mmCIF file with all atom_site columns, C-alpha atoms in Angstrom:
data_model
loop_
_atom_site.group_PDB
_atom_site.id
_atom_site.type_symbol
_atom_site.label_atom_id
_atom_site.label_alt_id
_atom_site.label_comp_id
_atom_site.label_asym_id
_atom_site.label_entity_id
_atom_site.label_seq_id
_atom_site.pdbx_PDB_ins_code
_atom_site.Cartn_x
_atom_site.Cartn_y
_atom_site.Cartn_z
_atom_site.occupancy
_atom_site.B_iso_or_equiv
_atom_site.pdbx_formal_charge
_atom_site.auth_seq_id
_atom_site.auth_comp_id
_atom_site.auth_asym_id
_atom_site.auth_atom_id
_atom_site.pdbx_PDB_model_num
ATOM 1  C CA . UNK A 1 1  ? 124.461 75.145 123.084 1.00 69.00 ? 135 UNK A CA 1
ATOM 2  C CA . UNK A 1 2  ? 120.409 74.752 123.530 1.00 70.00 ? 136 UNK A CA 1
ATOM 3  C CA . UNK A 1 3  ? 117.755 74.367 121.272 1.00 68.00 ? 137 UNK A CA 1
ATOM 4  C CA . UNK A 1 4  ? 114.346 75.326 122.244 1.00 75.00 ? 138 UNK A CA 1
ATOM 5  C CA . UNK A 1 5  ? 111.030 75.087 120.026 1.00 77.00 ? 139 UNK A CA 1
ATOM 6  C CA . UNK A 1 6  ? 107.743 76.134 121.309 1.00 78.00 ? 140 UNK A CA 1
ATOM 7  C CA . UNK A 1 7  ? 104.450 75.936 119.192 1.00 80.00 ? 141 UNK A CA 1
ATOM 8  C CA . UNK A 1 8  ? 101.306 77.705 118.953 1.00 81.00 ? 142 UNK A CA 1
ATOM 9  C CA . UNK A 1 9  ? 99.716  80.752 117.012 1.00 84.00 ? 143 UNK A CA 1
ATOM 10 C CA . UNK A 1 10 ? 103.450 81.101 115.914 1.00 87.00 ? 144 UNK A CA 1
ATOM 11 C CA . UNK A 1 11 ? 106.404 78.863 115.596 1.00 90.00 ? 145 UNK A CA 1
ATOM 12 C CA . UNK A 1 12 ? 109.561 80.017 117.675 1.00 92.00 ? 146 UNK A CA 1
ATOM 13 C CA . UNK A 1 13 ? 112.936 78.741 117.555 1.00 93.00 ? 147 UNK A CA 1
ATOM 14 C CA . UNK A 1 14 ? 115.969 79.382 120.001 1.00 94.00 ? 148 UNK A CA 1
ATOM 15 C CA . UNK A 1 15 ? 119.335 78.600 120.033 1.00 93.00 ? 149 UNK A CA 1
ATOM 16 C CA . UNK A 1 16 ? 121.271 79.473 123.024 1.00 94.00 ? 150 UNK A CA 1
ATOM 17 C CA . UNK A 1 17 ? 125.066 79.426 123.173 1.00 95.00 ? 151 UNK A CA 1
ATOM 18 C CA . UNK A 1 18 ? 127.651 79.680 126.005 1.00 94.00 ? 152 UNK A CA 1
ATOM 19 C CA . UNK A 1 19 ? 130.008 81.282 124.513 1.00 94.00 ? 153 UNK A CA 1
ATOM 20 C CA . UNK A 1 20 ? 131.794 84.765 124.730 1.00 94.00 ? 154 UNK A CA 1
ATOM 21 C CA . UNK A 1 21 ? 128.842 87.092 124.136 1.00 96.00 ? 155 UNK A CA 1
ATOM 22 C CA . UNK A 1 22 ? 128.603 89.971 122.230 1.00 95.00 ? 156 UNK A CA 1
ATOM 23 C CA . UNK A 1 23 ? 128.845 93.098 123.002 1.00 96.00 ? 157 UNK A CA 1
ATOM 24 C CA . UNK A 1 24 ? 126.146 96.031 123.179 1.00 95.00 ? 158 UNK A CA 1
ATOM 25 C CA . UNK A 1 25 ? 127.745 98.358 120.413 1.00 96.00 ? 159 UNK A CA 1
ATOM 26 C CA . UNK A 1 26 ? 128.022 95.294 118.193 1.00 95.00 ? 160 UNK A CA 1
ATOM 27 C CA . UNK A 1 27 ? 124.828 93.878 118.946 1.00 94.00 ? 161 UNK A CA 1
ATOM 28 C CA . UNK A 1 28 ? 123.356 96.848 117.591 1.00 94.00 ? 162 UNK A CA 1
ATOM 29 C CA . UNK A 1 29 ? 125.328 96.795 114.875 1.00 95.00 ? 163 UNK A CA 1
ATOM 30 C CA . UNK A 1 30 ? 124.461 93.180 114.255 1.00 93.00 ? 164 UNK A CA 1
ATOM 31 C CA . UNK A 1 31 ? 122.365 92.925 110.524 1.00 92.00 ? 165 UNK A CA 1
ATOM 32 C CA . UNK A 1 32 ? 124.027 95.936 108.843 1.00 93.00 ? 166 UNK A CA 1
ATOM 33 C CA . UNK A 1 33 ? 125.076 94.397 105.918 1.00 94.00 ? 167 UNK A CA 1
ATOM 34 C CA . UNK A 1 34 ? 128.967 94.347 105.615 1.00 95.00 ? 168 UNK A CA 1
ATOM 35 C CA . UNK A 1 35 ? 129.515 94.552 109.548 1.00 92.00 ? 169 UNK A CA 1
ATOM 36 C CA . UNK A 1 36 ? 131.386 91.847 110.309 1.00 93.00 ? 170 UNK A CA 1
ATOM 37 C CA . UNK A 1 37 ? 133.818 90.793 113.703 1.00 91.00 ? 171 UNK A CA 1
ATOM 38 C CA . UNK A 1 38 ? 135.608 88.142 111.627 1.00 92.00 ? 172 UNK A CA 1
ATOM 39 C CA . UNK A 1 39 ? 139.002 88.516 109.825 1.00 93.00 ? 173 UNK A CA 1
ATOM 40 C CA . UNK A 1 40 ? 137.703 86.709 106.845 1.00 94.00 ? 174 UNK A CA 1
ATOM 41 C CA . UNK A 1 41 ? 133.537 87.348 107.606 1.00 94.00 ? 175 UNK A CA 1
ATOM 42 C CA . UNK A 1 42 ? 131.606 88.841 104.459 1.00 94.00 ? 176 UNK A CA 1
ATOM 43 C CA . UNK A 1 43 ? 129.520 90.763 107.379 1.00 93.00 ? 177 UNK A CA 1
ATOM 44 C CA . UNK A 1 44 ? 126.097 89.288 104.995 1.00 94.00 ? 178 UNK A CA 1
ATOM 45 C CA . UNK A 1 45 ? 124.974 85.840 106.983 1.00 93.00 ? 179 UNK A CA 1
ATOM 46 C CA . UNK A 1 46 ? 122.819 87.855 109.216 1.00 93.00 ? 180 UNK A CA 1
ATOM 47 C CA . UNK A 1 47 ? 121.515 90.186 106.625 1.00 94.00 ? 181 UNK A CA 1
ATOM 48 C CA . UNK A 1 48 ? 120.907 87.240 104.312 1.00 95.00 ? 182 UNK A CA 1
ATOM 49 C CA . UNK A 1 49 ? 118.692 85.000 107.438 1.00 94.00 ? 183 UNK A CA 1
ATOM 50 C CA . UNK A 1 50 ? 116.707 88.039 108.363 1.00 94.00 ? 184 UNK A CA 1
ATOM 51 C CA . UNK A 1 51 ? 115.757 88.326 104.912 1.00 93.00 ? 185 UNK A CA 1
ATOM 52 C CA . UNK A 1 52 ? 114.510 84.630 104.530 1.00 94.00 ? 186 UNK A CA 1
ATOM 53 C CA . UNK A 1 53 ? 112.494 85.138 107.883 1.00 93.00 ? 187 UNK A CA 1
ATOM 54 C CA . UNK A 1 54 ? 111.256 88.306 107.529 1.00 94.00 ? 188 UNK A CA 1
ATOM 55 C CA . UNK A 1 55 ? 110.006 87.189 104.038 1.00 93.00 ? 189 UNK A CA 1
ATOM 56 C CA . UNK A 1 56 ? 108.316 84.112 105.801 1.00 91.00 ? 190 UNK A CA 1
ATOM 57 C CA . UNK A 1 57 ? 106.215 86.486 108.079 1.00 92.00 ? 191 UNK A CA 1
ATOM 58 C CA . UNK A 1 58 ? 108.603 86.258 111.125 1.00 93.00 ? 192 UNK A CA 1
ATOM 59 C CA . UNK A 1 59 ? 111.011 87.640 112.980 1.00 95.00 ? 193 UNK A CA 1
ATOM 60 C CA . UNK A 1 60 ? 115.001 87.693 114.230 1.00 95.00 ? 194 UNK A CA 1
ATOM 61 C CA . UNK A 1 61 ? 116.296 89.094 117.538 1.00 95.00 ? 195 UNK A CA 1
ATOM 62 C CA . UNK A 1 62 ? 119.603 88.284 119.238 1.00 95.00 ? 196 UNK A CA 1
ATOM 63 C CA . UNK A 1 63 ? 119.983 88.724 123.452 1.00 96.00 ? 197 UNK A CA 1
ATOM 64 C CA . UNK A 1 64 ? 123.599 88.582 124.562 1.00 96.00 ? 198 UNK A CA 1
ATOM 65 C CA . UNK A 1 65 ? 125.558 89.725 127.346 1.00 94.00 ? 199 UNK A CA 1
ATOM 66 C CA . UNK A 1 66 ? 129.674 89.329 127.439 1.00 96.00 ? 200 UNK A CA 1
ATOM 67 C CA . UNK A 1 67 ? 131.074 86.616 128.750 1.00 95.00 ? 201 UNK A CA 1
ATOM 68 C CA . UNK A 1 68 ? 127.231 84.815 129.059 1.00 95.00 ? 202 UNK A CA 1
ATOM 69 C CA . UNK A 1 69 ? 126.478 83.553 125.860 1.00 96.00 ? 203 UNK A CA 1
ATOM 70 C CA . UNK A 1 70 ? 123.673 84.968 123.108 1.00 95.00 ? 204 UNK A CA 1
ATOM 71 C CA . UNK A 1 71 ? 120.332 83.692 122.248 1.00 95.00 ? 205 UNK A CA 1
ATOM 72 C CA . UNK A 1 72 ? 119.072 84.217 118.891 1.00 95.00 ? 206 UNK A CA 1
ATOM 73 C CA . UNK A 1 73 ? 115.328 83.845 118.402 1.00 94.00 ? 207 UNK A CA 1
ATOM 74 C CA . UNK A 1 74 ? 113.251 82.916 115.460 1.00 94.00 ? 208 UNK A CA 1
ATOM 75 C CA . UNK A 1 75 ? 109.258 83.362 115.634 1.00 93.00 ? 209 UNK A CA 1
ATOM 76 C CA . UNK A 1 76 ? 107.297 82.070 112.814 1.00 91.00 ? 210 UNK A CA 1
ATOM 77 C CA . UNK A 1 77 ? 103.710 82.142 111.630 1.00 90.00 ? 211 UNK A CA 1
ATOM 78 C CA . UNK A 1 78 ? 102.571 78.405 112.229 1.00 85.00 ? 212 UNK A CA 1
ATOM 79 C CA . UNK A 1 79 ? 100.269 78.161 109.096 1.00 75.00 ? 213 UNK A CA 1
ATOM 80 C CA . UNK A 1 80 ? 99.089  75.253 110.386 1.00 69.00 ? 214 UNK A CA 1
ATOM 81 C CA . UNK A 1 81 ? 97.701  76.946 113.513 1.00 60.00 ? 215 UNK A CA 1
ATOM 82 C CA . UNK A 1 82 ? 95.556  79.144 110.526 1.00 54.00 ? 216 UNK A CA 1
ATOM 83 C CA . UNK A 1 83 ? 95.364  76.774 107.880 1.00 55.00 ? 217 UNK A CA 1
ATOM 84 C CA . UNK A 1 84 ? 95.692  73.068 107.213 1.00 53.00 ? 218 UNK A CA 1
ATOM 85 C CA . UNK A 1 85 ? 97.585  73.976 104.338 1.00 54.00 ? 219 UNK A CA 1
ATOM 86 C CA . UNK A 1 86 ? 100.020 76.976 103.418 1.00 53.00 ? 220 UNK A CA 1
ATOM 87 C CA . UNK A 1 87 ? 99.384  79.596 100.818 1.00 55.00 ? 221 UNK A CA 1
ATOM 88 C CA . UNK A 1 88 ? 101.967 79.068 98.285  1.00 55.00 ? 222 UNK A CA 1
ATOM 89 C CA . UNK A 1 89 ? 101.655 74.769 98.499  1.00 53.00 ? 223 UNK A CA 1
ATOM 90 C CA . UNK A 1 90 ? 97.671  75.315 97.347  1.00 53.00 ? 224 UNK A CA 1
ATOM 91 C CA . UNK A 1 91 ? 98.325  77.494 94.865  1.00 55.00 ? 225 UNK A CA 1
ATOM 92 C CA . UNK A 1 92 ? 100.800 75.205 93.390  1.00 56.00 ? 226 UNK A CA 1
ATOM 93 C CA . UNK A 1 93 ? 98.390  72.250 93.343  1.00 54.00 ? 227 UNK A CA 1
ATOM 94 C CA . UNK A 1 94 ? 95.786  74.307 92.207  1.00 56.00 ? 228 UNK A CA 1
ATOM 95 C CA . UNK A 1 95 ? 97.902  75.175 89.418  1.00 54.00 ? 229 UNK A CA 1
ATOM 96 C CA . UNK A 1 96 ? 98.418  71.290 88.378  1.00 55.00 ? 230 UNK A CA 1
ATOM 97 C CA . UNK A 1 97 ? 95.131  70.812 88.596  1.00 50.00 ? 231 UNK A CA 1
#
């Protein structure tokens, strides 16, 4: 497994396995809630992260191929690139002001 951060205008995040891939009808499928590949899966952890990030301003994508692995991506806004301090944080010092 890899772990990969770049910085700039945005913030992205990669994790990289080795492992058995998945394949293309599932990787489409990947994110519909309830679509799981595990006996005991709840078919929700992807539909649950994309809706943190996409909430955050970013995005999820996956890249796999079978038998090579899958890289899942995470971009970010870097809201320090924009501001020196995010949104919500000065709105909850103004507020104890």
């Amino acid at each position: 497994m890899w772990l990969r951060v770049r910085n700039g205008a945005s913030v992205t995040l990669e994790v990289t396995d080795t492992g058995r891939g998945i394949t293309p009808e599932d990787l489409e499928r990947l994110g519909t809630s309830f679509f799981t590949t595990r006996p005991n899966g709840t078919g929700l952890g992807v539909v649950l992260a994309t809706g943190v990030i996409v909430q955050h301003g970013g995005q999820l994508k996956y890249v796999s191929g079978v038998g090579r692995g899958t890289t899942a991506t995470i971009t970010l806004p870097n809201a320090s690139a924009t501001s020196p301090e995010p949104a919500a944080r000065a709105a909850i010092v103004e507020a104890r002001a």
